[in-house]
Amino acid sequence: MARKPHRLADPAPDGVPRHHAGTLPISQLPDKGRVTCQGRIESVTFLPADQAAAFSAMVSDAEPEKASAQAGARRGRLRVVWLGRRRVPGIEAGAEIRLDGMLSTNNGLPTMFNPRYEILSRQENE
């Protein structure tokens, strides 16, 4: 019986998302530099209309229940900010995304401003 090949967004049989070659998990990001990484959006932030336009999201390696189930697992987190935008299509909590951009540290948290992104999968409404 022929084995069905995994697409990029398909999880491996053990439930861990597959990463494209050259793509880092969030927990393994360097302090700064150009990177390509992949993770799941855990939250998005909308700013009030009276503030400068910016849309941000928090991206992590794993879902909270999976990260806490792995003893000693380091859960990486990344803040992603799109300046000049009030909303970014497809960027919503639960979506799996791949990001490419310059990494820096802002207020002690790894941050990427205006990255290129690819939506790999979306969480279905229950």
mmCIF file of C-alpha atoms in Angstrom:
data_model
loop_
_atom_site.group_PDB
_atom_site.id
_atom_site.type_symbol
_atom_site.label_atom_id
_atom_site.label_comp_id
_atom_site.label_asym_id
_atom_site.label_seq_id
_atom_site.Cartn_x
_atom_site.Cartn_y
_atom_site.Cartn_z
ATOM 1 C CA MET A 1 0.000 0.000 0.000
ATOM 2 C CA ALA A 2 1.440 3.373 -1.030
ATOM 3 C CA ARG A 3 2.097 5.800 1.801
ATOM 4 C CA LYS A 4 0.441 9.217 1.563
ATOM 5 C CA PRO A 5 3.164 11.894 1.514
ATOM 6 C CA HIS A 6 2.960 14.601 4.185
ATOM 7 C CA ARG A 7 2.249 18.072 2.934
ATOM 8 C CA LEU A 8 4.122 20.899 4.618
ATOM 9 C CA ALA A 9 1.321 21.754 7.054
ATOM 10 C CA ASP A 10 0.516 18.147 7.937
ATOM 11 C CA PRO A 11 1.550 17.063 11.424
ATOM 12 C CA ALA A 12 3.803 14.067 11.774
ATOM 13 C CA PRO A 13 2.264 10.867 13.162
ATOM 14 C CA ASP A 14 3.438 11.920 16.659
ATOM 15 C CA GLY A 15 1.404 15.173 16.375
ATOM 16 C CA VAL A 16 4.434 17.473 16.079
ATOM 17 C CA PRO A 17 4.209 19.900 13.114
ATOM 18 C CA ARG A 18 6.695 19.283 10.319
ATOM 19 C CA HIS A 19 9.080 22.133 9.546
ATOM 20 C CA HIS A 20 10.236 23.034 6.061
ATOM 21 C CA ALA A 21 14.002 22.674 5.505
ATOM 22 C CA GLY A 22 15.766 25.770 6.833
ATOM 23 C CA THR A 23 12.793 26.724 9.014
ATOM 24 C CA LEU A 24 13.480 27.071 12.731
ATOM 25 C CA PRO A 25 11.101 26.367 15.594
ATOM 26 C CA ILE A 26 10.400 29.497 17.650
ATOM 27 C CA SER A 27 12.280 28.069 20.674
ATOM 28 C CA GLN A 28 15.505 27.834 18.617
ATOM 29 C CA LEU A 29 15.622 31.379 17.241
ATOM 30 C CA PRO A 30 18.909 33.309 17.526
ATOM 31 C CA ASP A 31 19.037 36.703 19.272
ATOM 32 C CA LYS A 32 18.949 38.615 15.988
ATOM 33 C CA GLY A 33 19.334 38.310 12.235
ATOM 34 C CA ARG A 34 17.307 37.139 9.240
ATOM 35 C CA VAL A 35 15.353 33.965 9.990
ATOM 36 C CA THR A 36 12.599 31.768 8.676
ATOM 37 C CA CYS A 37 10.511 30.218 11.430
ATOM 38 C CA GLN A 38 7.227 28.447 11.913
ATOM 39 C CA GLY A 39 4.682 28.399 14.726
ATOM 40 C CA ARG A 40 1.071 28.758 15.808
ATOM 41 C CA ILE A 41 -0.590 32.106 16.530
ATOM 42 C CA GLU A 42 -1.735 32.144 20.145
ATOM 43 C CA SER A 43 -3.188 35.687 20.206
ATOM 44 C CA VAL A 44 -3.602 38.886 18.185
ATOM 45 C CA THR A 45 -3.758 42.501 19.397
ATOM 46 C CA PHE A 46 -5.834 45.276 17.883
ATOM 47 C CA LEU A 47 -4.900 48.860 18.803
ATOM 48 C CA PRO A 48 -7.516 51.607 19.311
ATOM 49 C CA ALA A 49 -8.220 53.881 16.345
ATOM 50 C CA ASP A 50 -6.623 56.884 18.110
ATOM 51 C CA GLN A 51 -3.193 55.149 18.207
ATOM 52 C CA ALA A 52 -0.730 54.661 15.353
ATOM 53 C CA ALA A 53 -1.743 51.766 13.104
ATOM 54 C CA ALA A 54 -0.037 48.503 14.123
ATOM 55 C CA PHE A 55 -1.277 44.929 14.248
ATOM 56 C CA SER A 56 0.540 42.333 16.331
ATOM 57 C CA ALA A 57 0.383 38.628 17.065
ATOM 58 C CA MET A 58 2.076 36.288 19.534
ATOM 59 C CA VAL A 59 3.399 33.114 17.902
ATOM 60 C CA SER A 60 4.580 30.024 19.789
ATOM 61 C CA ASP A 61 6.040 26.602 19.012
ATOM 62 C CA ALA A 62 3.271 24.523 20.451
ATOM 63 C CA GLU A 63 -0.244 24.677 21.748
ATOM 64 C CA PRO A 64 -0.376 25.273 25.541
ATOM 65 C CA GLU A 65 -1.670 21.793 26.396
ATOM 66 C CA LYS A 66 1.067 20.090 24.317
ATOM 67 C CA ALA A 67 3.842 22.272 25.760
ATOM 68 C CA SER A 68 2.800 21.611 29.354
ATOM 69 C CA ALA A 69 2.535 17.858 28.672
ATOM 70 C CA GLN A 70 6.204 17.674 27.667
ATOM 71 C CA ALA A 71 8.312 17.694 30.826
ATOM 72 C CA GLY A 72 11.020 20.334 30.624
ATOM 73 C CA ALA A 73 10.009 21.431 27.125
ATOM 74 C CA ARG A 74 10.963 25.008 26.325
ATOM 75 C CA ARG A 75 8.111 26.878 24.727
ATOM 76 C CA GLY A 76 9.348 29.639 22.456
ATOM 77 C CA ARG A 77 7.348 32.810 21.900
ATOM 78 C CA LEU A 78 7.725 35.465 19.218
ATOM 79 C CA ARG A 79 5.989 38.824 18.855
ATOM 80 C CA VAL A 80 5.182 39.725 15.243
ATOM 81 C CA VAL A 81 4.238 43.339 14.415
ATOM 82 C CA TRP A 82 2.900 44.746 11.159
ATOM 83 C CA LEU A 83 3.390 48.521 11.279
ATOM 84 C CA GLY A 84 0.895 50.694 9.429
ATOM 85 C CA ARG A 85 -1.767 47.966 9.430
ATOM 86 C CA ARG A 86 -4.932 47.631 11.486
ATOM 87 C CA ARG A 87 -5.525 44.039 10.307
ATOM 88 C CA VAL A 88 -3.602 41.394 8.339
ATOM 89 C CA PRO A 89 -5.719 38.914 6.322
ATOM 90 C CA GLY A 90 -5.565 35.353 7.641
ATOM 91 C CA ILE A 91 -3.642 36.241 10.800
ATOM 92 C CA GLU A 92 -5.888 34.917 13.558
ATOM 93 C CA ALA A 93 -5.503 32.878 16.732
ATOM 94 C CA GLY A 94 -4.944 29.181 16.039
ATOM 95 C CA ALA A 95 -3.446 29.584 12.554
ATOM 96 C CA GLU A 96 -0.155 27.823 11.773
ATOM 97 C CA ILE A 97 2.193 30.203 9.920
ATOM 98 C CA ARG A 98 5.697 30.413 8.497
ATOM 99 C CA LEU A 99 7.458 33.771 8.882
ATOM 100 C CA ASP A 100 10.506 35.234 7.161
ATOM 101 C CA GLY A 101 12.109 38.451 8.351
ATOM 102 C CA MET A 102 14.628 40.248 10.534
ATOM 103 C CA LEU A 103 14.604 39.213 14.151
ATOM 104 C CA SER A 104 15.368 41.624 16.979
ATOM 105 C CA THR A 105 14.639 41.853 20.692
ATOM 106 C CA ASN A 106 12.091 44.407 21.866
ATOM 107 C CA ASN A 107 11.225 44.707 25.585
ATOM 108 C CA GLY A 108 12.966 41.381 26.243
ATOM 109 C CA LEU A 109 10.915 39.434 23.693
ATOM 110 C CA PRO A 110 12.032 38.202 20.248
ATOM 111 C CA THR A 111 10.231 40.436 17.738
ATOM 112 C CA MET A 112 9.805 40.530 13.972
ATOM 113 C CA PHE A 113 8.519 43.660 12.216
ATOM 114 C CA ASN A 114 6.647 43.455 8.886
ATOM 115 C CA PRO A 115 7.712 39.885 8.017
ATOM 116 C CA ARG A 116 6.743 37.930 4.946
ATOM 117 C CA TYR A 117 4.315 35.220 5.980
ATOM 118 C CA GLU A 118 2.631 32.102 4.697
ATOM 119 C CA ILE A 119 -0.452 30.608 6.299
ATOM 120 C CA LEU A 120 0.021 26.842 6.539
ATOM 121 C CA SER A 121 -3.254 25.898 8.209
ATOM 122 C CA ARG A 122 -6.129 27.444 10.092
ATOM 123 C CA GLN A 123 -7.965 26.266 13.159
ATOM 124 C CA GLU A 124 -11.475 25.173 12.315
ATOM 125 C CA ASN A 125 -14.428 26.617 14.226
ATOM 126 C CA GLU A 126 -15.982 24.101 16.555
#
